[in-house]
CSV table of C-alpha atoms and ligand atoms in Angstrom, one decimal:
chain,number,residue,atom,x,y,z
G,1,MET,CA,-45.1,38.5,53.2
G,2,ARG,CA,-45.1,39.3,49.5
G,3,LEU,CA,-47.9,41.2,47.8
G,4,LEU,CA,-48.6,41.9,44.2
G,5,VAL,CA,-50.5,45.1,43.5
G,6,VAL,CA,-52.1,45.2,40.0
G,7,GLU,CA,-53.2,48.8,39.3
G,8,ASP,CA,-52.7,50.9,36.2
G,9,GLU,CA,-53.3,54.3,37.9
G,10,GLU,CA,-49.8,55.4,38.8
G,11,ARG,CA,-50.8,57.5,41.7
G,12,ILE,CA,-52.8,54.7,43.4
G,13,ALA,CA,-50.2,52.1,42.7
G,14,ARG,CA,-47.4,54.3,44.2
G,15,PHE,CA,-49.6,55.1,47.2
G,16,LEU,CA,-50.3,51.4,47.8
G,17,LYS,CA,-46.7,50.3,47.3
G,18,LYS,CA,-45.4,52.9,49.7
G,19,GLY,CA,-48.1,52.3,52.3
G,20,LEU,CA,-47.7,48.5,52.2
G,21,GLU,CA,-43.9,48.7,52.3
G,22,GLU,CA,-44.2,50.8,55.5
G,23,GLU,CA,-46.2,47.9,56.9
G,24,SER,CA,-43.2,45.6,56.1
G,25,TYR,CA,-44.7,43.9,53.1
G,26,ALA,CA,-42.6,43.2,50.0
G,27,VAL,CA,-44.6,44.7,47.2
G,28,ASP,CA,-44.4,44.2,43.4
G,29,VAL,CA,-46.5,46.3,41.1
G,30,ALA,CA,-48.0,45.3,37.7
G,31,THR,CA,-49.6,48.0,35.6
G,32,ASP,CA,-51.6,45.8,33.2
G,33,GLY,CA,-53.3,42.4,33.0
G,34,PRO,CA,-50.6,40.5,31.1
G,35,ALA,CA,-47.9,41.9,33.3
G,36,ALA,CA,-49.8,40.6,36.4
G,37,LEU,CA,-49.8,37.1,34.9
G,38,ASP,CA,-46.1,37.3,34.3
G,39,TRP,CA,-45.4,38.4,37.9
G,40,VAL,CA,-47.5,35.6,39.3
G,41,ALA,CA,-45.8,33.0,37.0
G,42,GLY,CA,-42.4,34.2,38.3
G,43,ALA,CA,-42.9,34.6,42.1
G,44,GLU,CA,-45.0,33.4,45.0
G,45,TYR,CA,-47.4,35.9,46.6
G,46,ASP,CA,-49.3,35.8,49.8
G,47,VAL,CA,-52.1,38.1,48.5
G,48,ILE,CA,-52.8,39.8,45.1
G,49,ILE,CA,-54.6,43.1,45.1
G,50,LEU,CA,-56.2,43.3,41.7
G,51,ASP,CA,-57.9,46.3,40.1
G,52,VAL,CA,-60.9,45.6,37.8
G,53,MET,CA,-60.3,48.2,35.1
G,54,LEU,CA,-56.9,47.4,33.6
G,55,PRO,CA,-55.3,47.6,30.2
G,56,GLY,CA,-54.7,44.3,28.3
G,57,LEU,CA,-56.9,42.1,30.4
G,58,THR,CA,-59.5,43.1,33.0
G,59,GLY,CA,-59.1,42.1,36.6
G,60,PHE,CA,-61.9,39.6,36.2
G,61,GLU,CA,-60.0,38.0,33.3
G,62,VAL,CA,-56.8,37.9,35.3
G,63,SER,CA,-58.5,36.3,38.2
G,64,ARG,CA,-60.2,33.7,36.1
G,65,ILE,CA,-56.9,32.8,34.3
G,66,LEU,CA,-55.0,32.5,37.6
G,67,ARG,CA,-57.7,30.2,39.0
G,68,GLN,CA,-57.7,28.1,35.8
G,69,ARG,CA,-53.9,27.7,36.2
G,70,GLY,CA,-54.5,26.4,39.7
G,71,ILE,CA,-53.1,29.4,41.5
G,72,THR,CA,-55.0,29.7,44.8
G,73,THR,CA,-53.3,32.9,46.1
G,74,PRO,CA,-56.0,35.0,47.8
G,75,ILE,CA,-57.2,37.9,45.6
G,76,ILE,CA,-58.7,41.1,46.8
G,77,MET,CA,-60.4,42.9,44.0
G,78,LEU,CA,-60.7,46.7,43.8
G,79,THR,CA,-64.1,47.4,42.4
G,80,ALA,CA,-66.1,50.6,41.5
G,81,ARG,CA,-67.9,51.9,44.5
G,82,ASP,CA,-71.1,50.0,45.4
G,83,ASP,CA,-71.1,48.1,42.2
G,84,VAL,CA,-72.9,44.9,43.1
G,85,GLU,CA,-72.4,43.4,39.6
G,86,ASP,CA,-68.7,44.0,39.8
G,87,ARG,CA,-68.6,42.4,43.2
G,88,VAL,CA,-70.5,39.3,42.1
G,89,THR,CA,-68.5,39.0,38.9
G,90,GLY,CA,-65.3,39.2,40.9
G,91,LEU,CA,-66.4,36.5,43.3
G,92,ASP,CA,-67.5,34.4,40.3
G,93,ALA,CA,-64.1,34.9,38.7
G,94,GLY,CA,-62.4,33.5,41.8
G,95,ALA,CA,-61.6,36.6,43.9
G,96,ASP,CA,-61.8,36.0,47.6
G,97,ASP,CA,-62.8,39.5,48.7
G,98,TYR,CA,-63.4,42.9,47.2
G,99,MET,CA,-62.8,46.5,48.2
G,100,PRO,CA,-65.0,49.3,46.7
G,101,LYS,CA,-63.0,52.3,45.5
G,102,PRO,CA,-62.2,54.7,47.0
G,103,PHE,CA,-61.2,52.7,50.1
G,104,ALA,CA,-59.7,53.4,53.5
G,105,PHE,CA,-56.1,52.1,53.5
G,106,LYS,CA,-56.6,50.8,57.1
G,107,GLU,CA,-59.5,48.6,55.8
G,108,LEU,CA,-57.3,47.2,53.1
G,109,LEU,CA,-54.6,46.3,55.7
G,110,ALA,CA,-57.3,44.6,57.8
G,111,ARG,CA,-58.4,42.5,54.9
G,112,ILE,CA,-54.8,41.6,53.9
G,113,ARG,CA,-54.2,40.5,57.5
G,114,ALA,CA,-57.5,38.5,57.5
G,115,MET,CA,-56.3,36.8,54.3
G,116,THR,CA,-52.9,35.9,55.6
G,117,ARG,CA,-53.9,34.9,59.1
G,118,ARG,CA,-57.1,32.9,58.6
G,119,THR,CA,-56.8,30.9,61.7
G,120,SER,CA,-56.2,33.8,64.2
G,121,THR,CA,-59.2,34.2,66.6
G,122,ALA,CA,-59.2,38.0,66.4
G,123,THR,CA,-59.6,37.7,62.6
G,124,VAL,CA,-62.3,35.1,62.9
G,125,ALA,CA,-64.3,37.3,65.2
G,126,MET,CA,-64.1,40.1,62.6
G,127,THR,CA,-64.9,38.1,59.5
G,128,VAL,CA,-67.5,35.5,60.6
G,129,LEU,CA,-71.2,36.4,60.5
G,130,GLU,CA,-73.4,34.5,62.9
G,131,PHE,CA,-77.1,33.9,63.2
G,132,ALA,CA,-78.7,31.3,65.5
G,133,ASP,CA,-76.6,28.1,64.9
G,134,LEU,CA,-75.4,29.4,61.5
G,135,LYS,CA,-72.0,30.8,60.9
G,136,LEU,CA,-70.7,32.3,57.6
G,137,ASP,CA,-67.0,33.0,57.1
G,138,THR,CA,-66.8,36.0,54.8
G,139,ILE,CA,-63.2,35.2,53.9
G,140,THR,CA,-63.3,31.5,53.1
G,141,HIS,CA,-67.0,31.6,52.1
G,142,LEU,CA,-67.7,28.5,54.1
G,143,ALA,CA,-70.9,28.2,56.0
G,144,LYS,CA,-71.5,26.0,59.1
G,145,ARG,CA,-74.8,25.0,60.6
G,146,GLY,CA,-74.0,23.6,64.0
G,147,SER,CA,-71.1,21.2,63.4
G,148,HIS,CA,-72.0,20.6,59.7
G,149,GLU,CA,-70.0,22.4,57.1
G,150,ILE,CA,-71.9,23.7,54.1
G,151,GLU,CA,-70.3,24.4,50.7
G,152,LEU,CA,-71.8,27.2,48.8
G,153,THR,CA,-71.6,28.4,45.2
G,154,PRO,CA,-70.6,32.1,44.8
G,155,LYS,CA,-74.2,33.1,44.2
G,156,GLU,CA,-75.5,31.1,47.1
G,157,TYR,CA,-72.8,32.7,49.2
G,158,GLY,CA,-73.8,36.2,48.1
G,159,LEU,CA,-77.5,35.4,48.9
G,160,LEU,CA,-76.7,34.0,52.4
G,161,GLU,CA,-74.4,36.9,53.2
G,162,TYR,CA,-77.1,39.3,52.2
G,163,PHE,CA,-79.6,37.5,54.5
G,164,MET,CA,-77.2,37.4,57.4
G,165,ARG,CA,-76.4,41.1,57.0
G,166,HIS,CA,-80.1,41.9,57.2
G,167,PRO,CA,-81.5,39.5,59.7
G,168,ARG,CA,-85.2,39.4,60.9
G,169,ARG,CA,-86.2,41.8,58.1
G,170,PRO,CA,-88.5,41.0,55.3
G,171,LEU,CA,-86.6,41.3,52.1
G,172,SER,CA,-88.4,41.7,48.8
G,173,ARG,CA,-87.5,39.5,45.8
G,174,THR,CA,-86.7,42.7,43.8
G,175,LEU,CA,-84.3,43.9,46.5
G,176,ILE,CA,-82.6,40.5,46.8
G,177,ARG,CA,-82.3,40.2,43.0
G,178,GLU,CA,-80.8,43.6,42.6
G,179,SER,CA,-78.4,43.1,45.4
G,180,ILE,CA,-77.1,39.8,44.2
G,181,TRP,CA,-77.6,39.8,40.5
G,182,GLY,CA,-77.5,43.5,39.8
G,183,TYR,CA,-79.9,46.0,38.4
G,184,ASP,CA,-79.4,44.9,34.8
G,185,TYR,CA,-80.2,41.2,35.3
G,186,TYR,CA,-82.5,40.0,32.6
G,187,GLY,CA,-82.4,36.2,33.3
G,188,ALA,CA,-85.2,34.0,34.8
G,189,SER,CA,-87.6,36.0,36.9
G,190,ASN,CA,-87.8,33.3,39.5
G,191,VAL,CA,-84.0,33.3,40.1
G,192,VAL,CA,-84.4,34.3,43.7
G,193,ASP,CA,-86.9,31.6,44.5
G,194,VAL,CA,-84.6,29.0,42.8
G,195,TYR,CA,-81.6,30.0,44.8
G,196,VAL,CA,-83.5,30.3,48.0
G,197,ARG,CA,-84.7,26.8,47.5
G,198,HIS,CA,-81.1,25.6,47.0
G,199,LEU,CA,-79.9,27.5,50.0
G,200,ARG,CA,-82.7,26.1,52.2
G,201,GLN,CA,-81.9,22.5,51.1
G,202,LYS,CA,-78.3,23.0,52.2
G,203,LEU,CA,-79.1,24.8,55.4
G,204,GLU,CA,-81.6,22.1,56.4
G,205,ALA,CA,-79.8,19.1,55.1
G,206,HIS,CA,-79.6,17.5,58.5
G,207,GLY,CA,-83.2,18.2,59.5
G,208,GLU,CA,-82.5,21.5,61.2
G,209,PRO,CA,-85.4,24.0,61.6
G,210,PRO,CA,-85.8,26.5,58.7
G,211,LEU,CA,-84.0,29.8,58.9
G,212,ILE,CA,-85.1,31.4,55.7
G,213,HIS,CA,-88.9,32.0,55.9
G,214,THR,CA,-91.3,33.0,53.1
G,215,VAL,CA,-93.0,36.3,53.7
G,216,ARG,CA,-96.2,36.2,51.7
G,217,GLY,CA,-96.6,38.8,49.1
G,218,VAL,CA,-93.1,40.2,49.8
G,219,GLY,CA,-90.2,37.7,49.6
G,220,TYR,CA,-88.1,36.2,52.4
G,221,LYS,CA,-86.6,36.8,55.7
G,222,LEU,CA,-83.9,35.2,57.9
G,223,ASP,CA,-85.4,34.4,61.2
G,224,ASP,CA,-85.1,31.8,63.9
G,225,LEU,CA,-88.7,31.8,65.0
G,226,GLU,CA,-91.0,28.9,64.0
G,227,GLU,CA,-93.2,29.7,61.0
A,301,CA,CA1,-57.7,50.9,36.8
């Protein structure tokens, strides 16, 4: 297993390289965006661990360029702590997962294992969210209702993940918008309603009963009770 760590902070890069090598991974380190692109052009990696704040090109730009070049290597993005906007931008840029900084090394290892062993049942149990007959894989971002697979855009995925992590709870439109689009979102005010509508259409495409219910005067909730 070969990993590329893209991190300009020397202390963190050294710590990651040493820790990952102790786990028997082969590790290359790039310390800026352009160097990361060079490394990826010259070698095949199983996972790329990509910091957001980098000299030359940001992690978002690196991810976007790699995806444009058709490189599908899983990317774990290192984002600022609890920064929803970073997380969403990262997923939009083609990252597969994110780790808020500072992170526990053990958790990073777990995510690398999840990325490299997508089919193992132990991994599936850890990474798949379930509600009623709905399953959401947090690694592949694929949803499944019963036996039907549902493809989601990054924003739809973010929205569904948010609902599934807060089941049976009324969630206000403001809360949902800030969680998925960030605090400084100034786009259309009905963005939540629009995306909920898309999501409902996909979740009920085969005549299944609704899972996302309107809560009058508040917003929405994920529930398996009839309205
Ligand atoms: Ca950095």
